[in-house]
Coordinates of N, CA, C and O in Angstrom, one line a residue:
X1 N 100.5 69.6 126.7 CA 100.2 70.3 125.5 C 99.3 69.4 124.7 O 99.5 68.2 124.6
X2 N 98.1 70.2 123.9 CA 97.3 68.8 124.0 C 97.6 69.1 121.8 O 98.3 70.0 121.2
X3 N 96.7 68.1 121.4 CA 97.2 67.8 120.0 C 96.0 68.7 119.2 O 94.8 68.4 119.5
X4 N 96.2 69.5 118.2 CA 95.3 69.8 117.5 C 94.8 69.1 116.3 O 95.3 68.2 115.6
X5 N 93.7 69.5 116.2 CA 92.7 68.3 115.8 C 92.8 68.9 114.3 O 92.6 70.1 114.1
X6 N 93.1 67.9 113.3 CA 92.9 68.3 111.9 C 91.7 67.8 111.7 O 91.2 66.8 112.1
X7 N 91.2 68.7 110.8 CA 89.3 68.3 110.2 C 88.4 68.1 111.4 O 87.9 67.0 111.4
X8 N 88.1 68.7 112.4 CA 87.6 69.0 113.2 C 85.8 68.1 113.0 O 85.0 67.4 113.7
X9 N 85.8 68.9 111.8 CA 84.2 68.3 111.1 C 84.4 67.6 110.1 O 85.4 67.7 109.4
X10 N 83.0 66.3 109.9 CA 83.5 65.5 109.4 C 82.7 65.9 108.0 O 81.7 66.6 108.0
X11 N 83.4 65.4 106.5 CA 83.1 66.2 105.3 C 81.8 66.1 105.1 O 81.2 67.1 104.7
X12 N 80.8 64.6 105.4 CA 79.6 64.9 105.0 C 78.8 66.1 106.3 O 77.6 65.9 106.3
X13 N 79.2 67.0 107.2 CA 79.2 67.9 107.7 C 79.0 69.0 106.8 O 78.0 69.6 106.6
X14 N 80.3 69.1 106.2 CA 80.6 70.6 105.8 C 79.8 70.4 104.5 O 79.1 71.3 104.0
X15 N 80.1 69.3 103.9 CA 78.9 69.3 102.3 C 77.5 69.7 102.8 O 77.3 70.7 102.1
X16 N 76.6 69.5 103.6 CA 75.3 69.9 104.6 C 75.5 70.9 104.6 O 74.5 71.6 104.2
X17 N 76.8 71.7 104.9 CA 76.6 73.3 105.2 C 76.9 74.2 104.0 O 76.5 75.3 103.8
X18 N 77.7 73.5 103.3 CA 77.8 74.4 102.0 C 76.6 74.6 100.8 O 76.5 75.4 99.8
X19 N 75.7 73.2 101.4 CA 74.4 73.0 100.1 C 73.5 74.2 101.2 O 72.6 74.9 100.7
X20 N 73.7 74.3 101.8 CA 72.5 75.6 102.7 C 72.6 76.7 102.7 O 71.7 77.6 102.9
X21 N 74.6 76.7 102.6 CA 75.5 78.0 102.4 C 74.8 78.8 100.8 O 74.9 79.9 100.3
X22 N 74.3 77.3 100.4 CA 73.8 78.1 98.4 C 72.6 78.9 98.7 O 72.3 79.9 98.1
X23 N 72.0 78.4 99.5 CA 70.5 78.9 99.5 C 69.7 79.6 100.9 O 68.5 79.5 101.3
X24 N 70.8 80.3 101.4 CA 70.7 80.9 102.9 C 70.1 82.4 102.6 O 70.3 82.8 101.5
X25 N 69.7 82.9 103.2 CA 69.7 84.4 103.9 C 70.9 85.1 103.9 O 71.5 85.9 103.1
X26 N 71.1 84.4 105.6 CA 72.2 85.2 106.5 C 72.9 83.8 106.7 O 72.6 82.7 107.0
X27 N 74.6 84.8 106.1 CA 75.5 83.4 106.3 C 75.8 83.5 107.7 O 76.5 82.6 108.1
X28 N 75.2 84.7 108.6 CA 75.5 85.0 109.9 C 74.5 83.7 110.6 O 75.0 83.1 111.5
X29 N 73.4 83.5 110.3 CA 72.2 83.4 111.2 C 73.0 81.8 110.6 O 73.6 81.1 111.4
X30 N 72.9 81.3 109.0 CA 73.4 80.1 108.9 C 74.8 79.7 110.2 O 74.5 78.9 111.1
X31 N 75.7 80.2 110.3 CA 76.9 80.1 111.1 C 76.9 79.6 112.3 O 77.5 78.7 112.9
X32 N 75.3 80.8 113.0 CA 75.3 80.3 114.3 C 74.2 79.3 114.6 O 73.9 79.0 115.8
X33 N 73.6 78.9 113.6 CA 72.6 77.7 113.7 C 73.3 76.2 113.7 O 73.0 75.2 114.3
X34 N 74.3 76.4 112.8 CA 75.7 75.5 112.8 C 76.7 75.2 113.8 O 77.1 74.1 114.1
X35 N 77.3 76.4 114.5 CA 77.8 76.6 115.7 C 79.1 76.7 115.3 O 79.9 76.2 116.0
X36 N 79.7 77.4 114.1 CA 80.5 77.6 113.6 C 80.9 78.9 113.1 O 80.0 79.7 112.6
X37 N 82.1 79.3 113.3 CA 82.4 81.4 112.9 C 82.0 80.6 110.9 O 82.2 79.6 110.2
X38 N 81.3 81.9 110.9 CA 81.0 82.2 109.0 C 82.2 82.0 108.2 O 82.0 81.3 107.2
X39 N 83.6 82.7 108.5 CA 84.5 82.9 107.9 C 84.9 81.2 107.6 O 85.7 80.8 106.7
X40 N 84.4 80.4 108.4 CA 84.9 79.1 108.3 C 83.9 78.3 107.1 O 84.3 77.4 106.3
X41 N 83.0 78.8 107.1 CA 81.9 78.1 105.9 C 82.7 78.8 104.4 O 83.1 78.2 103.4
X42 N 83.0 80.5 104.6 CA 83.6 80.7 103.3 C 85.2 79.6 102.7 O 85.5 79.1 101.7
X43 N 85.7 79.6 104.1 CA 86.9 78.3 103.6 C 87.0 77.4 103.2 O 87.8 76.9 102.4
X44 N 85.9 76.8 103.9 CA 85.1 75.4 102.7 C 85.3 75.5 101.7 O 86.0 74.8 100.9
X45 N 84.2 76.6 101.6 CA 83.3 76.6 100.3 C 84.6 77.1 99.5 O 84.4 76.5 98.4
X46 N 85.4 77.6 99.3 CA 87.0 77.8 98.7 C 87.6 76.9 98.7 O 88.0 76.6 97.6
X47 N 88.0 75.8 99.8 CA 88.7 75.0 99.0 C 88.0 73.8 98.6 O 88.7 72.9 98.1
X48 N 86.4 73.6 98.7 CA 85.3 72.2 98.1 C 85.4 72.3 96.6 O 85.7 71.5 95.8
X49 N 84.8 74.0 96.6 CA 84.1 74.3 95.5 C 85.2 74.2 94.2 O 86.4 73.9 94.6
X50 N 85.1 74.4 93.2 CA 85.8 74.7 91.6 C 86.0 76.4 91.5 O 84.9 77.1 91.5
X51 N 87.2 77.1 91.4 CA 86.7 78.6 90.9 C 86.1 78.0 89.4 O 85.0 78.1 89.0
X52 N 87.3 77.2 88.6 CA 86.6 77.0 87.3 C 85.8 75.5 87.4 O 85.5 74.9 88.4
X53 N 85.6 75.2 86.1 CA 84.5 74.2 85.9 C 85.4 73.2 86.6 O 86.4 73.7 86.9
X54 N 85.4 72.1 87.0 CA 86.6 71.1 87.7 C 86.1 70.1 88.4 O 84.9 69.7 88.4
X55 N 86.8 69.6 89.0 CA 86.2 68.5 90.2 C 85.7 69.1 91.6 O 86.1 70.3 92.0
X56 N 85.1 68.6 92.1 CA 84.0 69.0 93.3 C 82.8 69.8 93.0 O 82.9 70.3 91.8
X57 N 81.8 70.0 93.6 CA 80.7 70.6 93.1 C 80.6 71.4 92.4 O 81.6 72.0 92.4
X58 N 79.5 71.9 91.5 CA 79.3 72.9 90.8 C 79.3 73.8 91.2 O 78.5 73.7 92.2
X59 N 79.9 75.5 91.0 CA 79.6 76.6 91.4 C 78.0 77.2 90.5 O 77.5 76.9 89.4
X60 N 77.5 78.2 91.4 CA 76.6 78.6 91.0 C 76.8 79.3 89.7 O 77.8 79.9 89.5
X61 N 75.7 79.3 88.5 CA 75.8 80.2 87.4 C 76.4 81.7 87.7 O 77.4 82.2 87.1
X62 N 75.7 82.2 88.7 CA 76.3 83.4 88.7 C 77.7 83.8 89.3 O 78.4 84.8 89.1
X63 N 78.0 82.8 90.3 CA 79.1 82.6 90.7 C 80.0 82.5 89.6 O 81.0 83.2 89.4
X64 N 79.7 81.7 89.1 CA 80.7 81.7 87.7 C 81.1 82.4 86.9 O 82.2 82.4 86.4
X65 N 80.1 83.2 86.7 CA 80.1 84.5 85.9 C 80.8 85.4 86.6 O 81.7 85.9 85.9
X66 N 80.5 85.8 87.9 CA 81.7 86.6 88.3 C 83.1 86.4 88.7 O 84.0 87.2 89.0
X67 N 83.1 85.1 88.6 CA 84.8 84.7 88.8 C 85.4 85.0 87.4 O 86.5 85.6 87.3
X68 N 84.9 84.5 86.5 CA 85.2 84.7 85.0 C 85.4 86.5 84.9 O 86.5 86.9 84.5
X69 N 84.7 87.3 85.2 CA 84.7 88.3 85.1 C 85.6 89.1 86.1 O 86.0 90.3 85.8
X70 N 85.9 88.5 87.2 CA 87.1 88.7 87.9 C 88.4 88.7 87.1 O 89.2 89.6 86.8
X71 N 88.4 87.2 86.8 CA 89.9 87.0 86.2 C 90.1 87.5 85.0 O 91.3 87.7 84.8
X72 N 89.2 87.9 83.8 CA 89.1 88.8 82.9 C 89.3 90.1 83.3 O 89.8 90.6 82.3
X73 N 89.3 91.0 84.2 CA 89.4 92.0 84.6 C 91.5 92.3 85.3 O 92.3 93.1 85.0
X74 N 91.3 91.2 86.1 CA 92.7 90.6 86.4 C 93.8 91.1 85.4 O 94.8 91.7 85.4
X75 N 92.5 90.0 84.3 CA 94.3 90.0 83.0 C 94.0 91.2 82.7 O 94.8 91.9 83.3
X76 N 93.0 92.1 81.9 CA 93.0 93.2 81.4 C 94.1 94.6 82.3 O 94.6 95.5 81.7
X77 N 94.3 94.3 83.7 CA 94.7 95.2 84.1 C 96.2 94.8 84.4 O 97.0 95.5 85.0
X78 N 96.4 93.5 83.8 CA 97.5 93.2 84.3 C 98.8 94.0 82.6 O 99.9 94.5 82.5
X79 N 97.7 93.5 81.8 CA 98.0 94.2 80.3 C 97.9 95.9 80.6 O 99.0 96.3 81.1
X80 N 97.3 96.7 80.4 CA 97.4 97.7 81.1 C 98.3 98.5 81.4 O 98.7 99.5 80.7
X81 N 98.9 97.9 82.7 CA 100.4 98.0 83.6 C 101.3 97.7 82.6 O 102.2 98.5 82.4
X82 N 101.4 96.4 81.9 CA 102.3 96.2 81.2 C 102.4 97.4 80.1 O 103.5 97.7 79.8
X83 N 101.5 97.9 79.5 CA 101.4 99.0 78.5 C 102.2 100.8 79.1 O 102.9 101.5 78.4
X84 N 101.6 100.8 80.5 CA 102.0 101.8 81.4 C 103.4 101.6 81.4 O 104.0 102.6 80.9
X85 N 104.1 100.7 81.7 CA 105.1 101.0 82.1 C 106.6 100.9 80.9 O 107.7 101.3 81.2
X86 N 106.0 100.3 79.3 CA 106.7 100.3 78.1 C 106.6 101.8 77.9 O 107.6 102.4 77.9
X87 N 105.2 102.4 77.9 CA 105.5 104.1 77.5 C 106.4 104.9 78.4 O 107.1 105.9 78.1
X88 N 106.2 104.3 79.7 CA 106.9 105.6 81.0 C 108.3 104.8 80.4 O 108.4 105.4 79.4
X89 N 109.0 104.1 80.4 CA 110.5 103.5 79.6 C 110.6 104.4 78.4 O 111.4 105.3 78.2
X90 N 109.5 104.1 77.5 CA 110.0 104.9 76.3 C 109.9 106.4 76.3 O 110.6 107.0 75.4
X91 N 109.2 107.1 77.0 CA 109.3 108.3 77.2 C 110.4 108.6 78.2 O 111.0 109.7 78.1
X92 N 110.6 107.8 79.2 CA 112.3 108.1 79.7 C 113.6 108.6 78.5 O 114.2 109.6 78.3
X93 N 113.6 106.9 77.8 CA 114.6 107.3 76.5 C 114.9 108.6 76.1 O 115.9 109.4 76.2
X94 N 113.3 108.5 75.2 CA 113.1 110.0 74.2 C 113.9 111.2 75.2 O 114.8 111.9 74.8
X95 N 113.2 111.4 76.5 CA 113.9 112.7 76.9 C 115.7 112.3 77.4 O 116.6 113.1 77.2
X96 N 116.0 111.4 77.8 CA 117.9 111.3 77.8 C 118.3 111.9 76.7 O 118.8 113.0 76.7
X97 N 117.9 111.2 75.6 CA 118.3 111.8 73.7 C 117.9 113.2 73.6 O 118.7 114.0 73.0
X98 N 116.9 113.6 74.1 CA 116.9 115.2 74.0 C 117.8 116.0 75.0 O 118.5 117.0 74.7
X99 N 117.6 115.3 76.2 CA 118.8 116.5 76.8 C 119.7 116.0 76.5 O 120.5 116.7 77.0
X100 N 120.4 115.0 75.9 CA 121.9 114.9 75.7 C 122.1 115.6 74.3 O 123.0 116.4 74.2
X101 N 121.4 115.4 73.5 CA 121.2 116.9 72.6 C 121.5 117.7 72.4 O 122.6 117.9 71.8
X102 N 120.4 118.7 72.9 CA 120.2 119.6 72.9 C 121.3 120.5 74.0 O 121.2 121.6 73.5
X103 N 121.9 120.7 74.8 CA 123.2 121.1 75.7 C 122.6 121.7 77.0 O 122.8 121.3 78.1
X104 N 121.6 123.1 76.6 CA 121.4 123.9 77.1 C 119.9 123.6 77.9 O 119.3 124.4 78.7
X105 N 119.4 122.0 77.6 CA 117.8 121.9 77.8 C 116.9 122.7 77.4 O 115.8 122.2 77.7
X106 N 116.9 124.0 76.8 CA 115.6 124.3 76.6 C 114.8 124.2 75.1 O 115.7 124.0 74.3
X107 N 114.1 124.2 74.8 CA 113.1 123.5 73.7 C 113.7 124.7 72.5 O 113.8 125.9 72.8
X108 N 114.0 123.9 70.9 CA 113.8 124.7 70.3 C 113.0 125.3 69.6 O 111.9 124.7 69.6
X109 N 113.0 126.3 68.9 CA 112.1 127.7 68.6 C 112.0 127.1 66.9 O 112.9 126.4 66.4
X110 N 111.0 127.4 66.4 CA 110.7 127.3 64.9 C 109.9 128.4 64.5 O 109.0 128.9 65.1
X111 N 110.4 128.8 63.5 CA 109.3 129.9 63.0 C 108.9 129.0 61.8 O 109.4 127.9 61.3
X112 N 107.5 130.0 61.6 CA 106.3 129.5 61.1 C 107.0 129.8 59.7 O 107.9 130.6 59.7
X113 N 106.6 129.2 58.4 CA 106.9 129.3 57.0 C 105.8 130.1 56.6 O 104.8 130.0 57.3
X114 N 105.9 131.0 55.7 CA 105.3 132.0 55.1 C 104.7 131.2 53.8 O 105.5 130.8 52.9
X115 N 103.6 131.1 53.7 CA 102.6 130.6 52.2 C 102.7 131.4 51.4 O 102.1 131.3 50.3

């Protein structure tokens, strides 16, 4: 049984492929000019790069901007849900209180007041 090899490539390797990964075409055509599956440059570049500002290289402006705009979207929807799910609770309540109520469940009737 033979030993698997951790870091296969050595880092000033993958730094080479990630500065070319910025400024490629095809991460396809980069991959196989490299001699490496693509999916493996994206892993790199995930765990080299900073999502936010941080240690290891700078992400691109625009990259930036869409990560920021990711995780803003994130929280907004994660608020949202949280909003969704206090009304569907409080609209549960309200109707328990009415049919325990009201006996018969059906809605009562009001006549209109005469001006």
């Amino acid at each position: 049984m033979g030993k698997k090899r951790v870091n296969k490539y050595p880092t000033a390797f993958r730094k080479m492929a990630l500065e070319r990964l910025k400024n490629c075409r095809s991460v396809t055509e980069l991959s196989a000019e490299l001699g490496i599956h693509r999916t493996q440059l994206y892993k790199w570049r995930d765990q080299m790069e900073p999502v936010e500002d941080g240690p290891g290289p700078a992400a691109t402006s625009r990259e930036r901007e869409l990560r920021k705009e990711i995780r803003d979207l994130k929280r907004l929807l994660a608020d949202k849900t949280l909003e969704v799910d206090f009304f569907k609770s409080a609209l549960q309540k309200i109707e328990a209180r009415r049919r325990s109520r009201g006996g018969s469940g059906e809605t009562a009737s009001t006549s209109k007041s005469e001006s």
